[in-house]
PDB file of C-alpha atoms in Angstrom:
ATOM      1  CA  MET U   1     -49.796 191.365 153.805  1.00 47.00           C
ATOM      2  CA  ASN U   2     -49.549 190.382 150.143  1.00 61.00           C
ATOM      3  CA  ASP U   3     -49.551 186.764 148.991  1.00 65.00           C
ATOM      4  CA  ARG U   4     -46.193 185.374 150.152  1.00 79.00           C
ATOM      5  CA  SER U   5     -46.403 181.899 148.653  1.00 88.00           C
ATOM      6  CA  LEU U   6     -43.104 180.814 147.116  1.00 93.00           C
ATOM      7  CA  THR U   7     -42.401 178.768 144.023  1.00 93.00           C
ATOM      8  CA  ALA U   8     -39.766 176.048 143.658  1.00 94.00           C
ATOM      9  CA  GLU U   9     -37.611 178.582 141.803  1.00 95.00           C
ATOM     10  CA  ASP U  10     -38.005 181.063 144.668  1.00 95.00           C
ATOM     11  CA  LEU U  11     -36.850 178.437 147.145  1.00 95.00           C
ATOM     12  CA  ARG U  12     -33.781 177.653 145.034  1.00 96.00           C
ATOM     13  CA  ILE U  13     -32.881 181.348 144.931  1.00 96.00           C
ATOM     14  CA  LEU U  14     -33.243 181.668 148.693  1.00 97.00           C
ATOM     15  CA  ASP U  15     -31.223 178.509 149.275  1.00 96.00           C
ATOM     16  CA  SER U  16     -28.331 179.997 147.294  1.00 96.00           C
ATOM     17  CA  TYR U  17     -28.217 182.919 149.722  1.00 97.00           C
ATOM     18  CA  LYS U  18     -27.391 180.576 152.613  1.00 96.00           C
ATOM     19  CA  THR U  19     -23.897 180.075 151.237  1.00 96.00           C
ATOM     20  CA  LEU U  20     -23.597 183.828 150.699  1.00 96.00           C
ATOM     21  CA  ALA U  21     -24.447 184.384 154.371  1.00 96.00           C
ATOM     22  CA  GLU U  22     -21.783 181.890 155.443  1.00 96.00           C
ATOM     23  CA  GLY U  23     -19.183 183.525 153.217  1.00 95.00           C
ATOM     24  CA  LEU U  24     -20.006 187.038 154.384  1.00 95.00           C
ATOM     25  CA  ALA U  25     -19.831 186.020 158.043  1.00 94.00           C
ATOM     26  CA  ALA U  26     -16.486 184.286 157.511  1.00 91.00           C
ATOM     27  CA  TYR U  27     -15.130 187.358 155.711  1.00 90.00           C
ATOM     28  CA  LEU U  28     -16.547 190.059 157.978  1.00 91.00           C
ATOM     29  CA  GLY U  29     -16.032 188.299 161.312  1.00 90.00           C
ATOM     30  CA  ALA U  30     -17.965 187.684 164.495  1.00 90.00           C
ATOM     31  CA  SER U  31     -18.911 191.358 164.898  1.00 91.00           C
ATOM     32  CA  TYR U  32     -21.463 190.893 162.121  1.00 93.00           C
ATOM     33  CA  GLU U  33     -24.724 188.997 162.250  1.00 94.00           C
ATOM     34  CA  VAL U  34     -25.854 187.860 158.792  1.00 97.00           C
ATOM     35  CA  THR U  35     -29.394 186.593 158.323  1.00 96.00           C
ATOM     36  CA  VAL U  36     -31.406 185.240 155.395  1.00 97.00           C
ATOM     37  CA  HIS U  37     -35.188 185.576 155.691  1.00 96.00           C
ATOM     38  CA  SER U  38     -37.720 183.692 153.596  1.00 96.00           C
ATOM     39  CA  LEU U  39     -40.982 185.580 153.220  1.00 94.00           C
ATOM     40  CA  GLY U  40     -42.947 182.391 152.632  1.00 93.00           C
ATOM     41  CA  ASP U  41     -43.607 182.092 156.375  1.00 91.00           C
ATOM     42  CA  LEU U  42     -43.116 185.255 158.401  1.00 91.00           C
ATOM     43  CA  ASN U  43     -43.569 183.336 161.664  1.00 92.00           C
ATOM     44  CA  HIS U  44     -40.485 181.233 160.845  1.00 93.00           C
ATOM     45  CA  SER U  45     -38.734 183.473 158.356  1.00 95.00           C
ATOM     46  CA  VAL U  46     -35.107 182.940 159.402  1.00 96.00           C
ATOM     47  CA  ILE U  47     -33.696 180.171 157.194  1.00 97.00           C
ATOM     48  CA  LYS U  48     -30.023 180.975 157.828  1.00 97.00           C
ATOM     49  CA  ILE U  49     -28.312 183.015 160.503  1.00 97.00           C
ATOM     50  CA  MET U  50     -24.642 183.480 161.282  1.00 96.00           C
ATOM     51  CA  ASN U  51     -23.442 184.919 164.601  1.00 93.00           C
ATOM     52  CA  GLY U  52     -27.001 184.978 165.898  1.00 92.00           C
ATOM     53  CA  PHE U  53     -25.799 185.478 169.467  1.00 87.00           C
ATOM     54  CA  HIS U  54     -25.992 189.245 168.891  1.00 85.00           C
ATOM     55  CA  THR U  55     -29.795 189.138 168.776  1.00 86.00           C
ATOM     56  CA  GLY U  56     -30.428 185.718 170.308  1.00 86.00           C
ATOM     57  CA  ARG U  57     -32.126 184.412 167.156  1.00 90.00           C
ATOM     58  CA  THR U  58     -31.820 180.996 165.546  1.00 93.00           C
ATOM     59  CA  GLU U  59     -33.078 179.397 162.342  1.00 95.00           C
ATOM     60  CA  GLY U  60     -36.862 179.264 162.480  1.00 94.00           C
ATOM     61  CA  SER U  61     -37.177 182.565 164.329  1.00 93.00           C
ATOM     62  CA  PRO U  62     -39.849 185.007 163.085  1.00 93.00           C
ATOM     63  CA  ILE U  63     -39.221 188.210 161.211  1.00 91.00           C
ATOM     64  CA  THR U  64     -39.057 191.272 163.470  1.00 87.00           C
ATOM     65  CA  ASP U  65     -41.391 194.237 163.369  1.00 86.00           C
ATOM     66  CA  LEU U  66     -38.486 196.317 162.100  1.00 85.00           C
ATOM     67  CA  GLY U  67     -37.864 193.721 159.399  1.00 87.00           C
ATOM     68  CA  ILE U  68     -41.467 194.061 158.238  1.00 89.00           C
ATOM     69  CA  SER U  69     -41.085 197.841 158.275  1.00 87.00           C
ATOM     70  CA  MET U  70     -37.966 197.608 156.108  1.00 88.00           C
ATOM     71  CA  LEU U  71     -39.797 195.225 153.768  1.00 88.00           C
ATOM     72  CA  LYS U  72     -42.641 197.706 153.355  1.00 88.00           C
ATOM     73  CA  LYS U  73     -40.160 200.454 152.487  1.00 86.00           C
ATOM     74  CA  LEU U  74     -38.443 198.252 149.914  1.00 88.00           C
ATOM     75  CA  GLU U  75     -41.756 197.278 148.317  1.00 85.00           C
ATOM     76  CA  ALA U  76     -42.905 200.904 148.212  1.00 85.00           C
ATOM     77  CA  ASN U  77     -39.634 202.184 146.774  1.00 75.00           C
ATOM     78  CA  ASP U  78     -40.105 203.261 143.175  1.00 56.00           C
ATOM     79  CA  SER U  79     -36.364 203.444 142.489  1.00 55.00           C
ATOM     80  CA  ASP U  80     -33.972 200.593 141.798  1.00 69.00           C
ATOM     81  CA  GLN U  81     -32.485 200.805 145.298  1.00 80.00           C
ATOM     82  CA  ASP U  82     -32.993 197.346 146.766  1.00 91.00           C
ATOM     83  CA  TYR U  83     -31.610 198.035 150.230  1.00 92.00           C
ATOM     84  CA  GLN U  84     -32.103 200.120 153.370  1.00 90.00           C
ATOM     85  CA  VAL U  85     -29.268 201.186 155.697  1.00 93.00           C
ATOM     86  CA  TYR U  86     -30.104 202.232 159.237  1.00 92.00           C
ATOM     87  CA  PHE U  87     -29.109 202.025 162.914  1.00 91.00           C
ATOM     88  CA  SER U  88     -30.926 199.679 165.277  1.00 86.00           C
ATOM     89  CA  LYS U  89     -30.626 198.039 168.710  1.00 82.00           C
ATOM     90  CA  ASN U  90     -30.712 194.417 169.809  1.00 77.00           C
ATOM     91  CA  LYS U  91     -32.918 193.168 172.646  1.00 74.00           C
ATOM     92  CA  LEU U  92     -30.325 194.324 175.207  1.00 77.00           C
ATOM     93  CA  GLY U  93     -30.431 197.847 173.842  1.00 82.00           C
ATOM     94  CA  GLU U  94     -26.978 197.559 172.290  1.00 83.00           C
ATOM     95  CA  PRO U  95     -26.449 199.616 169.102  1.00 89.00           C
ATOM     96  CA  MET U  96     -26.018 198.065 165.663  1.00 88.00           C
ATOM     97  CA  LYS U  97     -25.537 199.425 162.165  1.00 93.00           C
ATOM     98  CA  SER U  98     -27.802 197.462 159.885  1.00 92.00           C
ATOM     99  CA  THR U  99     -28.709 196.937 156.274  1.00 94.00           C
ATOM    100  CA  THR U 100     -31.676 195.071 154.812  1.00 94.00           C
ATOM    101  CA  ILE U 101     -31.308 193.927 151.195  1.00 95.00           C
ATOM    102  CA  ALA U 102     -34.182 192.658 149.061  1.00 94.00           C
ATOM    103  CA  ILE U 103     -33.913 189.186 147.546  1.00 96.00           C
ATOM    104  CA  ARG U 104     -36.031 189.145 144.416  1.00 93.00           C
ATOM    105  CA  GLY U 105     -37.540 186.274 142.468  1.00 92.00           C
ATOM    106  CA  LYS U 106     -39.385 186.085 139.174  1.00 89.00           C
ATOM    107  CA  GLY U 107     -40.976 189.346 138.119  1.00 87.00           C
ATOM    108  CA  ARG U 108     -38.815 191.165 140.702  1.00 88.00           C
ATOM    109  CA  ARG U 109     -41.146 190.116 143.495  1.00 91.00           C
ATOM    110  CA  ILE U 110     -39.417 190.312 146.878  1.00 93.00           C
ATOM    111  CA  ILE U 111     -39.200 186.755 148.196  1.00 95.00           C
ATOM    112  CA  GLY U 112     -36.677 187.206 150.986  1.00 96.00           C
ATOM    113  CA  LEU U 113     -34.338 189.545 152.814  1.00 96.00           C
ATOM    114  CA  LEU U 114     -30.616 189.504 153.470  1.00 97.00           C
ATOM    115  CA  CYS U 115     -29.932 191.378 156.701  1.00 95.00           C
ATOM    116  CA  ILE U 116     -26.502 192.361 158.021  1.00 95.00           C
ATOM    117  CA  ASN U 117     -26.052 193.800 161.504  1.00 93.00           C
ATOM    118  CA  LEU U 118     -22.756 195.208 162.758  1.00 92.00           C
ATOM    119  CA  TYR U 119     -22.598 195.090 166.556  1.00 90.00           C
ATOM    120  CA  LEU U 120     -21.134 198.506 167.424  1.00 90.00           C
ATOM    121  CA  GLY U 121     -20.262 197.440 170.952  1.00 84.00           C
ATOM    122  CA  THR U 122     -17.493 195.127 169.718  1.00 81.00           C
ATOM    123  CA  PRO U 123     -14.189 196.068 171.373  1.00 79.00           C
ATOM    124  CA  LEU U 124     -11.945 197.708 168.778  1.00 79.00           C
ATOM    125  CA  LEU U 125      -9.145 195.227 169.438  1.00 75.00           C
ATOM    126  CA  ASP U 126     -11.472 192.282 168.758  1.00 75.00           C
ATOM    127  CA  TYR U 127     -12.794 193.931 165.606  1.00 73.00           C
ATOM    128  CA  LEU U 128      -9.325 194.657 164.231  1.00 74.00           C
ATOM    129  CA  SER U 129      -7.992 191.210 165.112  1.00 73.00           C
ATOM    130  CA  GLU U 130     -10.398 189.692 162.591  1.00 73.00           C
ATOM    131  CA  LEU U 131      -9.459 192.176 159.877  1.00 69.00           C
ATOM    132  CA  LEU U 132      -5.688 191.891 160.179  1.00 68.00           C
ATOM    133  CA  PRO U 133      -3.669 188.867 158.992  1.00 66.00           C
ATOM    134  CA  GLN U 134      -2.541 186.345 161.580  1.00 61.00           C
ATOM    135  CA  ASP U 135       0.719 184.387 161.740  1.00 63.00           C
ATOM    136  CA  SER U 136      -1.061 181.466 160.067  1.00 61.00           C
ATOM    137  CA  SER U 137      -2.603 183.580 157.277  1.00 49.00           C
ATOM    138  CA  VAL U 138      -1.745 182.619 153.707  1.00 54.00           C
ATOM    139  CA  PHE U 139      -1.446 185.415 151.147  1.00 48.00           C
ATOM    140  CA  THR U 140      -2.562 184.728 147.574  1.00 48.00           C
ATOM    141  CA  ALA U 141      -1.483 186.960 144.712  1.00 47.00           C
ATOM    142  CA  GLU U 142      -4.262 188.495 142.636  1.00 44.00           C
ATOM    143  CA  ASN U 143      -4.031 190.880 139.701  1.00 49.00           C
ATOM    144  CA  PHE U 144      -6.695 193.573 139.424  1.00 42.00           C
ATOM    145  CA  ALA U 145      -6.698 194.470 135.743  1.00 47.00           C
ATOM    146  CA  GLN U 146      -8.803 197.245 134.204  1.00 50.00           C
ATOM    147  CA  ASN U 147      -9.824 195.056 131.255  1.00 61.00           C
ATOM    148  CA  SER U 148      -9.049 191.731 129.571  1.00 67.00           C
ATOM    149  CA  VAL U 149      -6.226 193.203 127.467  1.00 78.00           C
ATOM    150  CA  ASN U 150      -4.569 194.563 130.579  1.00 82.00           C
ATOM    151  CA  ALA U 151      -5.011 191.209 132.324  1.00 82.00           C
ATOM    152  CA  VAL U 152      -3.332 189.320 129.459  1.00 86.00           C
ATOM    153  CA  GLU U 153      -0.473 191.821 129.346  1.00 87.00           C
ATOM    154  CA  GLN U 154       0.130 191.496 133.095  1.00 86.00           C
ATOM    155  CA  LYS U 155       0.214 187.712 133.013  1.00 88.00           C
ATOM    156  CA  LEU U 156       2.384 187.688 129.895  1.00 91.00           C
ATOM    157  CA  HIS U 157       4.872 190.068 131.496  1.00 90.00           C
ATOM    158  CA  GLU U 158       5.077 187.824 134.570  1.00 90.00           C
ATOM    159  CA  ALA U 159       5.542 184.675 132.478  1.00 92.00           C
ATOM    160  CA  LYS U 160       8.243 186.249 130.307  1.00 92.00           C
ATOM    161  CA  ASN U 161      10.197 187.402 133.349  1.00 92.00           C
ATOM    162  CA  GLN U 162       9.945 183.972 134.925  1.00 93.00           C
ATOM    163  CA  VAL U 163      11.129 182.184 131.774  1.00 93.00           C
ATOM    164  CA  MET U 164      13.891 184.639 130.884  1.00 92.00           C
ATOM    165  CA  ASN U 165      15.344 184.370 134.391  1.00 92.00           C
ATOM    166  CA  ASP U 166      15.411 180.570 134.255  1.00 92.00           C
ATOM    167  CA  ALA U 167      18.788 179.587 132.770  1.00 91.00           C
ATOM    168  CA  SER U 168      17.688 175.962 132.463  1.00 93.00           C
ATOM    169  CA  ILE U 169      15.256 176.840 129.650  1.00 92.00           C
ATOM    170  CA  LEU U 170      16.859 176.792 126.209  1.00 92.00           C
ATOM    171  CA  PRO U 171      16.240 179.910 124.055  1.00 91.00           C
ATOM    172  CA  SER U 172      14.463 177.734 121.473  1.00 91.00           C
ATOM    173  CA  MET U 173      11.999 176.564 124.144  1.00 93.00           C
ATOM    174  CA  ARG U 174      11.215 179.902 125.757  1.00 93.00           C
ATOM    175  CA  ASN U 175       8.098 180.755 123.750  1.00 93.00           C
ATOM    176  CA  LYS U 176       6.670 177.287 124.327  1.00 93.00           C
ATOM    177  CA  GLU U 177       7.313 177.587 128.069  1.00 94.00           C
ATOM    178  CA  ILE U 178       5.758 181.063 128.208  1.00 94.00           C
ATOM    179  CA  ILE U 179       2.653 179.720 126.475  1.00 94.00           C
ATOM    180  CA  ARG U 180       2.566 176.749 128.870  1.00 93.00           C
ATOM    181  CA  LEU U 181       2.677 179.088 131.869  1.00 92.00           C
ATOM    182  CA  LEU U 182      -0.063 181.272 130.420  1.00 92.00           C
ATOM    183  CA  GLN U 183      -2.233 178.242 129.754  1.00 91.00           C
ATOM    184  CA  SER U 184      -1.745 176.988 133.326  1.00 90.00           C
ATOM    185  CA  ARG U 185      -2.898 180.396 134.551  1.00 86.00           C
ATOM    186  CA  HIS U 186      -6.036 180.278 132.342  1.00 88.00           C
ATOM    187  CA  VAL U 187      -4.994 183.312 130.286  1.00 89.00           C
ATOM    188  CA  PHE U 188      -6.233 181.785 127.042  1.00 90.00           C
ATOM    189  CA  GLU U 189      -9.781 181.781 128.366  1.00 87.00           C
ATOM    190  CA  LEU U 190      -9.786 185.570 127.920  1.00 86.00           C
ATOM    191  CA  LYS U 191     -10.967 187.171 124.703  1.00 84.00           C
ATOM    192  CA  ASN U 192      -8.297 187.878 122.045  1.00 87.00           C
ATOM    193  CA  SER U 193      -5.585 186.437 124.272  1.00 91.00           C
ATOM    194  CA  VAL U 194      -4.064 184.265 121.524  1.00 93.00           C
ATOM    195  CA  GLU U 195      -3.654 187.240 119.191  1.00 92.00           C
ATOM    196  CA  LEU U 196      -2.185 189.419 121.952  1.00 91.00           C
ATOM    197  CA  VAL U 197       0.323 186.752 123.008  1.00 93.00           C
ATOM    198  CA  ALA U 198       1.341 186.018 119.420  1.00 93.00           C
ATOM    199  CA  ASN U 199       1.950 189.697 118.729  1.00 92.00           C
ATOM    200  CA  GLU U 200       3.988 190.186 121.894  1.00 90.00           C
ATOM    201  CA  LEU U 201       6.134 187.106 121.293  1.00 93.00           C
ATOM    202  CA  GLY U 202       6.607 187.911 117.617  1.00 93.00           C
ATOM    203  CA  ILE U 203       5.125 184.637 116.404  1.00 94.00           C
ATOM    204  CA  SER U 204       2.045 183.689 114.414  1.00 94.00           C
ATOM    205  CA  VAL U 205      -1.359 182.893 115.865  1.00 93.00           C
ATOM    206  CA  ASN U 206      -1.055 179.440 114.320  1.00 94.00           C
ATOM    207  CA  THR U 207       2.177 178.854 116.240  1.00 94.00           C
ATOM    208  CA  VAL U 208       0.426 179.695 119.514  1.00 93.00           C
ATOM    209  CA  TYR U 209      -2.360 177.256 118.684  1.00 93.00           C
ATOM    210  CA  PHE U 210       0.225 174.643 117.700  1.00 92.00           C
ATOM    211  CA  HIS U 211       1.874 174.873 121.143  1.00 91.00           C
ATOM    212  CA  LEU U 212      -1.512 174.801 122.879  1.00 92.00           C
ATOM    213  CA  ARG U 213      -2.541 171.653 121.006  1.00 90.00           C
ATOM    214  CA  ASN U 214       0.700 169.936 121.959  1.00 89.00           C
ATOM    215  CA  LEU U 215       0.257 170.965 125.591  1.00 86.00           C
ATOM    216  CA  THR U 216      -3.163 169.317 125.712  1.00 81.00           C
ATOM    217  CA  LYS U 217      -1.688 166.067 124.401  1.00 74.00           C
ATOM    218  CA  ALA U 218       1.078 165.762 126.980  1.00 61.00           C
ATOM    219  CA  PRO U 219       1.784 167.453 130.340  1.00 54.00           C
ATOM    220  CA  GLY U 220       4.395 170.165 130.261  1.00 45.00           C
ATOM    221  CA  ARG U 221       7.023 171.190 132.778  1.00 49.00           C
ATOM    222  CA  GLY U 222       5.972 171.187 136.394  1.00 46.00           C
TER     223      GLY U 222
END
């Protein structure tokens, strides 16, 4: 094997993947095993594993022979493809769909592996129950805009509708309230947002900045 010694920077990169593994496992569900390998010590390569009951592994377990095989393929690959997708079996002979993804450090040297195994023997009902919302699930609205202009326009449209349908807001205060809503939704962090809002509201850029300055001095409506 090549020199697998890791630098402090390599270790920081690998450590950041532990949170990724936790997030993926929480999102995908118990049917998926998610593992982070450090290549600094192949005899104890597993530094994070979620849902390890599928293969019986824990943190500190060694890399598998298949893992080493996947690593060799990734290192020999001349293209930019940093992953391998394949089917495998756990120690009980149960089928899994797997992917091994290279974790690269300085100079694009492979310092670790992110491995995801889908246990194909999961009952369909159990698999679907983790994908579908439950009675306690909370839905959060999210706008998927094509670009920053589209994102500003969507948020501005929402704010205008909200303000125009609120009879308690005086006509002379509507622009200020629209700008307050847009600021609370972080719209003005997007490029050219001030100009776009000013144009849509029929006011000057300076007027938008004037309202924004006043909003930073004192809290607006709740």
